[in-house]
PDB file of C-alpha atoms in Angstrom:
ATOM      1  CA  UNK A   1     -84.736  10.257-182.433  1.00 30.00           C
ATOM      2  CA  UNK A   2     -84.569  12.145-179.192  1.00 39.00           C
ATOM      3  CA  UNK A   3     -85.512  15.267-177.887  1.00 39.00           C
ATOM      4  CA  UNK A   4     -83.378  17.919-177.715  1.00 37.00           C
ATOM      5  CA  UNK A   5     -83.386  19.971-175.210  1.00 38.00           C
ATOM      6  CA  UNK A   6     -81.740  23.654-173.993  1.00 38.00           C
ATOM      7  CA  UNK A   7     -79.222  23.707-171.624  1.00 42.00           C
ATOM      8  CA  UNK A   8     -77.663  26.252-169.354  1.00 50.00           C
ATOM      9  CA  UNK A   9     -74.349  27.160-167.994  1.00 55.00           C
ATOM     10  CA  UNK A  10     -75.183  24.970-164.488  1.00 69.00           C
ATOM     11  CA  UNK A  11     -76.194  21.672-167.406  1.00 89.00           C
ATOM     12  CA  UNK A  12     -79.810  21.359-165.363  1.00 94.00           C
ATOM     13  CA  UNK A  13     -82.155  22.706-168.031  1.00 92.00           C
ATOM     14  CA  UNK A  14     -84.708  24.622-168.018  1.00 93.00           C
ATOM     15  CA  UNK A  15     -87.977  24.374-165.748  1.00 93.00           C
ATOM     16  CA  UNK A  16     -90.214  23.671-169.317  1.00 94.00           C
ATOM     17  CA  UNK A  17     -87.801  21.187-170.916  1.00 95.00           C
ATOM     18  CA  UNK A  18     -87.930  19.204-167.402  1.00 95.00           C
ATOM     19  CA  UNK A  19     -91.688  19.314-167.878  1.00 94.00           C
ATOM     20  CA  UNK A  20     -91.289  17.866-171.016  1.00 95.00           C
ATOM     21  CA  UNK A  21     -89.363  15.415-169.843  1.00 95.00           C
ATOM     22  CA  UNK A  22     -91.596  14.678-167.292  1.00 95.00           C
ATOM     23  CA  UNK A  23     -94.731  13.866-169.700  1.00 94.00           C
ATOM     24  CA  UNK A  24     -92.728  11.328-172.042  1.00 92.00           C
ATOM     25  CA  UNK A  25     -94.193   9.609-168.474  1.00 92.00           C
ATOM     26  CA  UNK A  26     -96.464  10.869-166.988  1.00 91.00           C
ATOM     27  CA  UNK A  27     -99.096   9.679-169.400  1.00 92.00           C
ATOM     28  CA  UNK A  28    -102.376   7.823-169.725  1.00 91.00           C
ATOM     29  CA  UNK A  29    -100.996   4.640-171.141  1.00 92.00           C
ATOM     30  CA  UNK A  30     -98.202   4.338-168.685  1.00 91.00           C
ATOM     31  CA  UNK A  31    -100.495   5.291-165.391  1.00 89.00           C
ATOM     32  CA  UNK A  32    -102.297   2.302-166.946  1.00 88.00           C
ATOM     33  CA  UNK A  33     -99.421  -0.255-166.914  1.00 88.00           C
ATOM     34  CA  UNK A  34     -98.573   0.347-163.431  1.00 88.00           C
ATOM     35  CA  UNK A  35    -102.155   0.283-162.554  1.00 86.00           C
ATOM     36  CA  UNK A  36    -102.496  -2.782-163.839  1.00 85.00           C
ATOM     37  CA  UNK A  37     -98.854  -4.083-162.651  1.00 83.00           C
ATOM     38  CA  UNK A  38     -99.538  -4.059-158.928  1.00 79.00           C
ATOM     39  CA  UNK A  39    -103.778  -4.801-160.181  1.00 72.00           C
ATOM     40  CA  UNK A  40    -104.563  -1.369-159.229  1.00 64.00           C
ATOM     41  CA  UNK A  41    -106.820  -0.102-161.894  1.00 58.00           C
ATOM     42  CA  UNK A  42    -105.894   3.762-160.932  1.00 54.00           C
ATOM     43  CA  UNK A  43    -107.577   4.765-157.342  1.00 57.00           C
ATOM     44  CA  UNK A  44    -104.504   4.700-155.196  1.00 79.00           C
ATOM     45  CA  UNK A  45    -102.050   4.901-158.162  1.00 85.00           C
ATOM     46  CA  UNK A  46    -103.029   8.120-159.703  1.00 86.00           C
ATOM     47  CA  UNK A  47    -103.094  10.096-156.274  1.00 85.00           C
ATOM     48  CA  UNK A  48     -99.089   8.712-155.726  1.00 86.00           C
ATOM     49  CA  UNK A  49     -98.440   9.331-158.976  1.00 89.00           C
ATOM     50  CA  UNK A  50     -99.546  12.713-158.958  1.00 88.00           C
ATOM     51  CA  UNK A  51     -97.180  12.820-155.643  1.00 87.00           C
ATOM     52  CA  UNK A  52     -94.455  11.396-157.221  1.00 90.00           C
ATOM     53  CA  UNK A  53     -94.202  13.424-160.440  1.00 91.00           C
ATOM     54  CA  UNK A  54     -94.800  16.842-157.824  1.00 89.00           C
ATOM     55  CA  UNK A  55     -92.131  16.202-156.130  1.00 90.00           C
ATOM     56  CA  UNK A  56     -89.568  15.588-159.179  1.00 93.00           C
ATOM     57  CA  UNK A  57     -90.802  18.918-160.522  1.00 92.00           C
ATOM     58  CA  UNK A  58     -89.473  20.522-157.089  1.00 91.00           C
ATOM     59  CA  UNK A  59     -86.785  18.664-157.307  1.00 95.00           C
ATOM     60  CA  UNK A  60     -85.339  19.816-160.640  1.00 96.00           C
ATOM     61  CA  UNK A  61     -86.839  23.626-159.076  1.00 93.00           C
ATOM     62  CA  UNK A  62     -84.429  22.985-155.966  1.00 94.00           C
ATOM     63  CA  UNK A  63     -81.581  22.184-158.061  1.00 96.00           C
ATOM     64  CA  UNK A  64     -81.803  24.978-160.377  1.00 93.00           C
ATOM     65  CA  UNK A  65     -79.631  27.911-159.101  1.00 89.00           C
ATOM     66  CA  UNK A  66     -77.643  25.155-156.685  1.00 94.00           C
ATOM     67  CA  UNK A  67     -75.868  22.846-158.958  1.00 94.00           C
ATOM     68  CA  UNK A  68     -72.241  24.055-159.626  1.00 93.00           C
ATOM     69  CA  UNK A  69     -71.494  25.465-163.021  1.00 91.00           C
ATOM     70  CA  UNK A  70     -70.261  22.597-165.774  1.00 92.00           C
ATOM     71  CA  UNK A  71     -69.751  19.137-166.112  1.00 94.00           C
ATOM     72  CA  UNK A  72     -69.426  17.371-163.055  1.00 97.00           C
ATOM     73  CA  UNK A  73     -69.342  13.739-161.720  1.00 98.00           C
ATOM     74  CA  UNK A  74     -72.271  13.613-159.581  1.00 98.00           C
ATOM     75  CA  UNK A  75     -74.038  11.104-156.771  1.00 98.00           C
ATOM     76  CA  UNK A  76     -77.848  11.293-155.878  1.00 98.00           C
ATOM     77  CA  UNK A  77     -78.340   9.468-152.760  1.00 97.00           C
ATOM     78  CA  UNK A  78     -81.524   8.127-152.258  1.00 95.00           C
ATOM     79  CA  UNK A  79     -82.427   8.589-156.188  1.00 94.00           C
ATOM     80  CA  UNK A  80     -85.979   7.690-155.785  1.00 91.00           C
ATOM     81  CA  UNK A  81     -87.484   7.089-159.006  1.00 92.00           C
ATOM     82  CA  UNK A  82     -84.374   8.040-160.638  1.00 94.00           C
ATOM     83  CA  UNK A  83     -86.073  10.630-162.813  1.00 96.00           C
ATOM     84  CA  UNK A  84     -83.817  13.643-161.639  1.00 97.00           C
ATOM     85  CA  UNK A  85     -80.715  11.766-162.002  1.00 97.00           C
ATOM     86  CA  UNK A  86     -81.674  10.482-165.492  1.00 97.00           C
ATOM     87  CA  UNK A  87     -82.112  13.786-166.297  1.00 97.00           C
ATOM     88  CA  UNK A  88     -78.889  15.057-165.221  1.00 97.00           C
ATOM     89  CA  UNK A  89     -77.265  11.889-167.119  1.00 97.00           C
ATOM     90  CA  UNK A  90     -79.072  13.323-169.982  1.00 95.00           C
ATOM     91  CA  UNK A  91     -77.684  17.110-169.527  1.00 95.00           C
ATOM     92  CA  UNK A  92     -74.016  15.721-169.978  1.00 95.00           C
ATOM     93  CA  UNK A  93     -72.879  14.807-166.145  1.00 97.00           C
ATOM     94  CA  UNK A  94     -71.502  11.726-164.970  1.00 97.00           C
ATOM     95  CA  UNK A  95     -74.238  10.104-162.286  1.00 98.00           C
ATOM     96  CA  UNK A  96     -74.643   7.626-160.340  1.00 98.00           C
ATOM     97  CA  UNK A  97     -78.093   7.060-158.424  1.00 97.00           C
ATOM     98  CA  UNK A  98     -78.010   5.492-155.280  1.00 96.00           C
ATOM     99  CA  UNK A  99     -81.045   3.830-154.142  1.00 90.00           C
ATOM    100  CA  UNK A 100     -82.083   0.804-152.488  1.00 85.00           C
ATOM    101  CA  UNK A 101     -84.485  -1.528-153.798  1.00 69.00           C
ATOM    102  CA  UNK A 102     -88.193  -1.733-152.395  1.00 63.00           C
ATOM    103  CA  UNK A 103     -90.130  -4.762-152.508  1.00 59.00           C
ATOM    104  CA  UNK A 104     -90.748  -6.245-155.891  1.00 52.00           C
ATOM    105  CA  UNK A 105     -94.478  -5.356-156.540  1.00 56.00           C
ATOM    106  CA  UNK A 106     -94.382  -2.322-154.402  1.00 80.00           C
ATOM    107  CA  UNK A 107     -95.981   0.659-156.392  1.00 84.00           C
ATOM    108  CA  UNK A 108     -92.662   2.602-155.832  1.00 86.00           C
ATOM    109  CA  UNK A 109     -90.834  -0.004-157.067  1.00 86.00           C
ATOM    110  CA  UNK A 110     -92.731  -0.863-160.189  1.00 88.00           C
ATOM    111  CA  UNK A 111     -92.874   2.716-161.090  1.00 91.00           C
ATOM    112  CA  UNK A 112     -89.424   3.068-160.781  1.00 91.00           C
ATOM    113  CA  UNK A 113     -89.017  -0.311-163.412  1.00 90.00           C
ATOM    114  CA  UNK A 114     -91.255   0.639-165.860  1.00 92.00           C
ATOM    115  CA  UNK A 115     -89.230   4.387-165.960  1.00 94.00           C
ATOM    116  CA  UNK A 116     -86.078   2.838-166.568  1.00 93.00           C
ATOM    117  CA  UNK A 117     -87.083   0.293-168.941  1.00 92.00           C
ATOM    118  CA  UNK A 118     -88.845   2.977-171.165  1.00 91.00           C
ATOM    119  CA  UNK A 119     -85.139   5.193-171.015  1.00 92.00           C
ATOM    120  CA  UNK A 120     -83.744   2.191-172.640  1.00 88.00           C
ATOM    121  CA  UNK A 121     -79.463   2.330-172.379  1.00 87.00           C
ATOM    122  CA  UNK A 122     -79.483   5.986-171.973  1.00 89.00           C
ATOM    123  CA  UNK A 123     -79.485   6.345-168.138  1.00 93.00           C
ATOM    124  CA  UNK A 124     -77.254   6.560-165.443  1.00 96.00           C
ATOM    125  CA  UNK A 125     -75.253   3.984-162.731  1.00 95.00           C
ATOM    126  CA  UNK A 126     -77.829   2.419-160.639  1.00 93.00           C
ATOM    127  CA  UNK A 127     -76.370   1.113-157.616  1.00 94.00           C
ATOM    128  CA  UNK A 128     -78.655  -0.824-154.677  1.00 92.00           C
ATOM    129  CA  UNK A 129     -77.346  -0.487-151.766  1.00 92.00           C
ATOM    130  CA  UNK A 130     -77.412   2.212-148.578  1.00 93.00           C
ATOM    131  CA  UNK A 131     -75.337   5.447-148.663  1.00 96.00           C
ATOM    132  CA  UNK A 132     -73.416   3.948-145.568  1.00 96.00           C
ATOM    133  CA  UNK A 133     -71.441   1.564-147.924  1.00 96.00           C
ATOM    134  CA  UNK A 134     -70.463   4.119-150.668  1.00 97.00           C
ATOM    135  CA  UNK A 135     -66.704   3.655-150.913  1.00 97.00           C
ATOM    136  CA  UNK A 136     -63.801   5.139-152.667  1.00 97.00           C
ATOM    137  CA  UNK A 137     -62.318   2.242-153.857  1.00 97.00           C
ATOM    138  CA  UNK A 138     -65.406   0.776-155.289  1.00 95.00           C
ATOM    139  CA  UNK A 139     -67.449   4.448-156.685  1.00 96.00           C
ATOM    140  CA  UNK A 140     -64.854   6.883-157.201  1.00 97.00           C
ATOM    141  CA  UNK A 141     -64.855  10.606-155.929  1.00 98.00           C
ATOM    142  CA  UNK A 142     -67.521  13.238-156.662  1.00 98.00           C
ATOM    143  CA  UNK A 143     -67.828  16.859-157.140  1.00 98.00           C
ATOM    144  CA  UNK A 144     -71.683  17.115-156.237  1.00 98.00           C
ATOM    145  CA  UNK A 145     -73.258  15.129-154.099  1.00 98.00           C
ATOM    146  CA  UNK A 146     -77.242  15.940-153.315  1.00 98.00           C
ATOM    147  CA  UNK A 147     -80.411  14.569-151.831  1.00 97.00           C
ATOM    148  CA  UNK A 148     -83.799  15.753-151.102  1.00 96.00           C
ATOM    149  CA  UNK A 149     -85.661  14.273-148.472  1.00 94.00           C
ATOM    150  CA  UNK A 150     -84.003  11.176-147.616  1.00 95.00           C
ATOM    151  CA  UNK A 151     -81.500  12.007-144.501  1.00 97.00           C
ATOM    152  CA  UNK A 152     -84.492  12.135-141.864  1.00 97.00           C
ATOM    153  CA  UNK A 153     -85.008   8.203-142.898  1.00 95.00           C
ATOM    154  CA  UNK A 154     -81.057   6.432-143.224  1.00 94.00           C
ATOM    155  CA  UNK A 155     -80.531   4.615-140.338  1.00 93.00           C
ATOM    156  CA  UNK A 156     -77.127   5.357-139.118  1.00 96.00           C
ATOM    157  CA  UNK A 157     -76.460   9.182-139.690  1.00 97.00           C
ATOM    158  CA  UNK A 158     -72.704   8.953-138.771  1.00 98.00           C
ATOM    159  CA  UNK A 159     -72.151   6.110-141.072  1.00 98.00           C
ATOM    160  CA  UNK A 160     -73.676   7.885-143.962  1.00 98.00           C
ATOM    161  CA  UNK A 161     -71.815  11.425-143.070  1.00 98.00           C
ATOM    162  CA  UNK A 162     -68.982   9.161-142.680  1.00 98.00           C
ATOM    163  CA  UNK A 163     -68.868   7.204-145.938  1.00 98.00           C
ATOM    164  CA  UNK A 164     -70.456  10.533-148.110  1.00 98.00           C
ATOM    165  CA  UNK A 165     -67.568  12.578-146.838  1.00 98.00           C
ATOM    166  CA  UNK A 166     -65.260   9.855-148.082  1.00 98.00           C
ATOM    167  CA  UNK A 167     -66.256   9.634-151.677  1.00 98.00           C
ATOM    168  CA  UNK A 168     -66.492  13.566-151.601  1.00 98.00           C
ATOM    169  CA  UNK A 169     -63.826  15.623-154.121  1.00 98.00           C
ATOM    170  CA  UNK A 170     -61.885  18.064-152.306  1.00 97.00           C
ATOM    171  CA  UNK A 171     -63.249  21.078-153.020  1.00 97.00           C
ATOM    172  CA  UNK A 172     -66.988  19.194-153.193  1.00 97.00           C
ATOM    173  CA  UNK A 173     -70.006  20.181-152.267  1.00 98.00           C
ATOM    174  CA  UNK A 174     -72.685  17.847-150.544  1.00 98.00           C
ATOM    175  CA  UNK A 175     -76.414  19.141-151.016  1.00 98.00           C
ATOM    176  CA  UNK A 176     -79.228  18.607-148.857  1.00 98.00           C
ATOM    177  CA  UNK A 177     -82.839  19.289-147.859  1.00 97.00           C
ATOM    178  CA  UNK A 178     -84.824  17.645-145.000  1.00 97.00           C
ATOM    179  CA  UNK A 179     -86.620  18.248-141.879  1.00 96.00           C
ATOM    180  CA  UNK A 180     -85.336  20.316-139.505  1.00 97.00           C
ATOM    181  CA  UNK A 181     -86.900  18.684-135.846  1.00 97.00           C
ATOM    182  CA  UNK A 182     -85.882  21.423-133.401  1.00 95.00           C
ATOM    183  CA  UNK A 183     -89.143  22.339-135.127  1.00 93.00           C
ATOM    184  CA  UNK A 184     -92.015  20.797-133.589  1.00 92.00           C
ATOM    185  CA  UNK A 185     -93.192  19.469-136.908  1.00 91.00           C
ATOM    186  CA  UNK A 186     -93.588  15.930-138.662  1.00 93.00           C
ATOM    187  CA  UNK A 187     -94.003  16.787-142.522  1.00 89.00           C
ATOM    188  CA  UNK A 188     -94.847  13.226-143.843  1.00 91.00           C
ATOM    189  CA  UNK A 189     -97.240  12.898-141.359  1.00 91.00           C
ATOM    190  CA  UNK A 190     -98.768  16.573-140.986  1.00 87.00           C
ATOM    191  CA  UNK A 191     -98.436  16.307-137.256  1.00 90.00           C
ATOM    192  CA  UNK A 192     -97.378  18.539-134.532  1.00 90.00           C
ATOM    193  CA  UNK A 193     -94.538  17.201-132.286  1.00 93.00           C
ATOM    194  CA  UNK A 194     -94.113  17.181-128.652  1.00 93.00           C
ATOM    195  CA  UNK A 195     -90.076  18.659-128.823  1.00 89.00           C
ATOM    196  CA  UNK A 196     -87.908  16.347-128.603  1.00 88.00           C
ATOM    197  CA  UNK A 197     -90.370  13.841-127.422  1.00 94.00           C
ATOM    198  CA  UNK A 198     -90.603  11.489-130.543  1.00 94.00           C
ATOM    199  CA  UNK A 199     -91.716   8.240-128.057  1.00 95.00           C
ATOM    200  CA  UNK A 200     -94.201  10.919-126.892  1.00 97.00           C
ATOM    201  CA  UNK A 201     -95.427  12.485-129.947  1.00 97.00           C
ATOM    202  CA  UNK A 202     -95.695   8.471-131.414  1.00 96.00           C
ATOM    203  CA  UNK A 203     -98.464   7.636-128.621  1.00 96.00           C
ATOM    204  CA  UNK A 204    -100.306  11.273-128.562  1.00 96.00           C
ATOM    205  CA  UNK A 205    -100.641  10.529-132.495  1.00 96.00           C
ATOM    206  CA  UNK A 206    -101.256   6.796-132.839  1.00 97.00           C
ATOM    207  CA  UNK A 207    -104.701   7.264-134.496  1.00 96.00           C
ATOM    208  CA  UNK A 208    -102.687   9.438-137.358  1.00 94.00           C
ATOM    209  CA  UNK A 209     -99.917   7.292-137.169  1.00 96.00           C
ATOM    210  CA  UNK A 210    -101.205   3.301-137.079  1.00 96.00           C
ATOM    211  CA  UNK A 211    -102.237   2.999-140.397  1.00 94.00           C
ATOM    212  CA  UNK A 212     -99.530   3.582-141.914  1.00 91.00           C
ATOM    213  CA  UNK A 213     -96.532   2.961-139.435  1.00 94.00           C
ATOM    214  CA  UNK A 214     -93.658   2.421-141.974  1.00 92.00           C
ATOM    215  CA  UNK A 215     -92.125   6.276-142.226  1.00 93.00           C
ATOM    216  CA  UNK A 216     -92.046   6.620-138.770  1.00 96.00           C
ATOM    217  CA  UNK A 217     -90.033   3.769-138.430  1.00 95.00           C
ATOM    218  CA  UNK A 218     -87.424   4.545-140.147  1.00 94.00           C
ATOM    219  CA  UNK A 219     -87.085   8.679-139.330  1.00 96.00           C
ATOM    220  CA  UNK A 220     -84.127   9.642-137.164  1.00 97.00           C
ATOM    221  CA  UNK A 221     -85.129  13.494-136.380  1.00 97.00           C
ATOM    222  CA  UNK A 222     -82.487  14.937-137.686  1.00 97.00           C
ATOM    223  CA  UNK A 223     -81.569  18.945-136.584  1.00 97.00           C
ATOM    224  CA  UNK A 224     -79.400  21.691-137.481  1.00 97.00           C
ATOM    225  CA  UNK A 225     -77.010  20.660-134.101  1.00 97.00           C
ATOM    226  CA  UNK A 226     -76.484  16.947-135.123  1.00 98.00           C
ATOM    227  CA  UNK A 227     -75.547  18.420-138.782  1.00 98.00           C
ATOM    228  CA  UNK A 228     -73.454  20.840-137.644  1.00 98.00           C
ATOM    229  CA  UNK A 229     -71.457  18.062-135.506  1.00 98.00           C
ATOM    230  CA  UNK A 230     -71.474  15.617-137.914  1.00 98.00           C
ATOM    231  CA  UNK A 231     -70.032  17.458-140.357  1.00 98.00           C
ATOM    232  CA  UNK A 232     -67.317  19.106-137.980  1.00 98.00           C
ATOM    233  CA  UNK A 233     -66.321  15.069-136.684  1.00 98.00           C
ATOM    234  CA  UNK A 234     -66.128  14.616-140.834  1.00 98.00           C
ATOM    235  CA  UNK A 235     -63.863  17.470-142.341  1.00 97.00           C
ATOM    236  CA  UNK A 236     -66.934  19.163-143.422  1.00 98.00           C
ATOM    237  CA  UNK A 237     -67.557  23.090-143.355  1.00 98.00           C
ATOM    238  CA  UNK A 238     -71.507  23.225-143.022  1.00 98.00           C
ATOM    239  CA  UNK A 239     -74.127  26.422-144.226  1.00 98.00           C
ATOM    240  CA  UNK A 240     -77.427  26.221-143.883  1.00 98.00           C
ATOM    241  CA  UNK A 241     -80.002  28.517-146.404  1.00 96.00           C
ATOM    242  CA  UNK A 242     -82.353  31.204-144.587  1.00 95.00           C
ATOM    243  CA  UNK A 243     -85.771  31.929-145.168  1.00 93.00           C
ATOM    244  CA  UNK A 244     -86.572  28.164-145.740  1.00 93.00           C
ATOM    245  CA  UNK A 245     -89.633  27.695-143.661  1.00 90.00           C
ATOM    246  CA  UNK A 246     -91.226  30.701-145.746  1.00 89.00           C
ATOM    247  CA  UNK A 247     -90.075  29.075-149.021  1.00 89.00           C
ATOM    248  CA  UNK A 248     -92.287  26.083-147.521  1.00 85.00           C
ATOM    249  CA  UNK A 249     -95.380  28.593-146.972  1.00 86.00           C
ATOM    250  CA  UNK A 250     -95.592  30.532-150.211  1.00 85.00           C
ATOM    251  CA  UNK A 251     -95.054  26.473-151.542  1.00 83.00           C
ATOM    252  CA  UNK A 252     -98.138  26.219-150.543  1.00 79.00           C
ATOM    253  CA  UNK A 253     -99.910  29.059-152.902  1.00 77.00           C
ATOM    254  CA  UNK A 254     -98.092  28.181-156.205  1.00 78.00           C
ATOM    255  CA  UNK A 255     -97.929  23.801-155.742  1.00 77.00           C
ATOM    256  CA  UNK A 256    -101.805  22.434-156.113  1.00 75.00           C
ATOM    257  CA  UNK A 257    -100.551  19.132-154.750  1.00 75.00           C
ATOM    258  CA  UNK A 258     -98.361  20.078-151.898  1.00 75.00           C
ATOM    259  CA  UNK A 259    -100.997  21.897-150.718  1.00 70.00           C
ATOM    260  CA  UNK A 260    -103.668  19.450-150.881  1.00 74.00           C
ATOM    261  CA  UNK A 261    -101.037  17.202-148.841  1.00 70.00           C
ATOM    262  CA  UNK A 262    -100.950  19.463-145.964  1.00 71.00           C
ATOM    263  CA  UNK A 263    -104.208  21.970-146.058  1.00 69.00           C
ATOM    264  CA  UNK A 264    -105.552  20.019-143.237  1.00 68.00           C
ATOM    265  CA  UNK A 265    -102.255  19.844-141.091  1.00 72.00           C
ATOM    266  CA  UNK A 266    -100.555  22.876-138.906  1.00 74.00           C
ATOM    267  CA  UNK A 267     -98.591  23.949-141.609  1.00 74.00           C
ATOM    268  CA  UNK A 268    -101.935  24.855-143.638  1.00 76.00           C
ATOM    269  CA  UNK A 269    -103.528  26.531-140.499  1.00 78.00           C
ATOM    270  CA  UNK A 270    -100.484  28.714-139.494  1.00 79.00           C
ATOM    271  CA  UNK A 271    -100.362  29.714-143.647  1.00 79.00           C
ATOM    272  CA  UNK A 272    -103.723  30.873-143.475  1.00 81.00           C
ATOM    273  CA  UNK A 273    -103.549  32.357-139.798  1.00 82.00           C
ATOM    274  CA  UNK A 274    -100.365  34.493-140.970  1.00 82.00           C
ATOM    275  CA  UNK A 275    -101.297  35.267-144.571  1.00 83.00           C
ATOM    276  CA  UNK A 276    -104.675  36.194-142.334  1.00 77.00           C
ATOM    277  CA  UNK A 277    -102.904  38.679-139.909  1.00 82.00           C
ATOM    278  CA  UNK A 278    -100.317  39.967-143.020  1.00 84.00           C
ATOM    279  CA  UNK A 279     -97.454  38.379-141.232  1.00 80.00           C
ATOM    280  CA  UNK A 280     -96.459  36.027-143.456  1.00 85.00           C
ATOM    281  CA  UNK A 281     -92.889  38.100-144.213  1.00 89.00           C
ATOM    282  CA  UNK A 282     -91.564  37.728-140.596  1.00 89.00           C
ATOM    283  CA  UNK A 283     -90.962  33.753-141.198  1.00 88.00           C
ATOM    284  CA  UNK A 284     -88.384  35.356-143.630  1.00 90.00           C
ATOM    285  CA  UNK A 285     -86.316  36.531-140.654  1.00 90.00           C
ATOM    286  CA  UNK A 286     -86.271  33.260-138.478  1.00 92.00           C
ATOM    287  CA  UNK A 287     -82.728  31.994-137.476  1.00 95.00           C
ATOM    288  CA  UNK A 288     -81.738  29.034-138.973  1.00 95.00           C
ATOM    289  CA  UNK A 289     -82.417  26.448-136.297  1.00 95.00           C
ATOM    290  CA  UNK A 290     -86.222  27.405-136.341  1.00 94.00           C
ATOM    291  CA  UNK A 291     -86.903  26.582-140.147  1.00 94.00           C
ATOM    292  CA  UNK A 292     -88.201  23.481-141.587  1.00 93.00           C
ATOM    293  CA  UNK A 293     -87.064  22.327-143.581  1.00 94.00           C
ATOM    294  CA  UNK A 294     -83.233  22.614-143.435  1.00 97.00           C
ATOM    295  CA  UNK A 295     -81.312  23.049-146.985  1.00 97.00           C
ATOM    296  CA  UNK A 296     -77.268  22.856-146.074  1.00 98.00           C
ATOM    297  CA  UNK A 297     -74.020  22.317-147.899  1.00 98.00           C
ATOM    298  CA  UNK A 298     -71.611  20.561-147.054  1.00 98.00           C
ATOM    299  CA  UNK A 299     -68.276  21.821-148.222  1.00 98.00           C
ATOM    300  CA  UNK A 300     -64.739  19.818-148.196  1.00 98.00           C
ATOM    301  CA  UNK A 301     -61.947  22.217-147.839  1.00 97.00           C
ATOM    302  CA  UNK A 302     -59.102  21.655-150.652  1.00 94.00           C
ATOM    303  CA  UNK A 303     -56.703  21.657-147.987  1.00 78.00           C
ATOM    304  CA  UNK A 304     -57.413  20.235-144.625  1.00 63.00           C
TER     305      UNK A 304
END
């Protein structure tokens, strides 16, 4: 029989039910079987497991307090593992995850498998393909669309602005959060950027870079100007949240495993230098267009 769990008014549950929800996988036995899927027996899997599962917890944190109140029909694009939207299937929306397959016996991929195979029926749409092909016709309209950080890696921005803004209700709301690079800044990589130099900043950083080439390859650098255009050329009314970059910093003193991903990079230095000096507060007050990363909605009026 399954768990029950408490719901509030926005149907995303609480931060303790999620948790709980979290360990019917996050387990010995099932860290095992993906070990042993990809013939891992645990070295590398463990460490992006411990990554993975991080980052749905601050997913489900990010949603809490932004997802509109009631049922709605909502699209995740670029679903990942699929964990939040299975969760949000299970809180009584309509979903539909969008994400595009990885390789077969890639560790993503294989985690993302055995997850849906142990949910059995109860889970949402799964649809392969990129956000650039989402259409009407074929998916329907939604009232919430959201992802978290996946626009600094589609390929064609306008496409997917395009074809999001399509399948968006009238009255909608599109969530985001990604980099913001007017910051000089590469999070996946914990590098500093030359500004607006990414050909530049690729060679300076090749060391850092080389061994592991593939999310470089595919980011775009978004910013808060290309957003802002892109969703003016679309029909969309954009906002963008304040104080972000300090979210990111205090992040750092209450997440074990976000900080032990960036300690060593700028963003752990300038932490320690402000928290040093007592300064930490002023990132509170930066405009918009200097914090990293960028959380924005993306509103479509009810009448145009």
């Amino acid at each position: 029989m399954k768990e029950s769990f408490s719901r509030d008014t926005s149907l995303v549950g609480s931060s303790d039910d999620f948790s709980r929800f979290l360990m019917e996988f996050d387990t010995p036995d099932f860290r095992s079987a993906i070990a042993d899927s990809i013939d891992d027996r645990g070295f590398g899997v463990d460490a992006a497991l411990d990554t993975y599962f991080s980052e749905m917890r601050f997913g489900h944190a990010f949603l809490k307090g932004r997802l509109p109140v009631g049922r709605l029909r909502i699209l995740e694009i670029g679903a990942g593992l699929g964990l939040l939207s299975i969760w949000l299937h299970r809180q009584g929306h309509e979903v539909v995850a969008l994400e595009p397959a990885a390789p077969a016996f890639d560790l993503f991929e294989t985690t993302r498998k055995a997850i849906w195979q142990r949910c059995g029926g109860d889970v949402p749409a799964l649809v392969d393909m990129g956000a650039e092909c989402l259409d009407p016709a074929l998916h329907g309209t939604f009232d919430f669309i959201f992802s978290i950080n996946v626009m600094e890696h589609v390929s064609d921005l306008p496409s997917v602005f395009r074809a999001s803004a399509n399948v968006l209700r009238k009255g909608g709301t599109w969530l985001n959060s990604c980099p913001n690079y007017s910051v000089p800044y590469e999070p996946h990589y914990a590098i500093p950027m030359v500004p607006f130099a990414p050909g530049l900043t690729r060679r300076l950083f090749a060391r850092t870079i080389d061994p592991s080439p593939q999310v470089w390859n595919t980011l775009n650098f978004i910013n808060v100007a290309a957003v802002r255009q892109l969703a003016g050329e679309n029909g969309l009314v954009p906002s963008f949240e304040p104080s972000t970059l300090y979210s990111s910093l205090v992040r750092l003193a209450e997440d074990p495993e976000f900080l032990q991903r960036h300690a060593s990079g700028p963003v752990g230095r300038i932490y320690r230098i402000l928290t040093y000096l007592g300064l930490l507060q002023i990132t509170r007050h930066l405009p918009v267009v200097l914090n990293t990363p960028m959380v924005f909605r993306l509103y479509k009026p009810v009448q145009e």
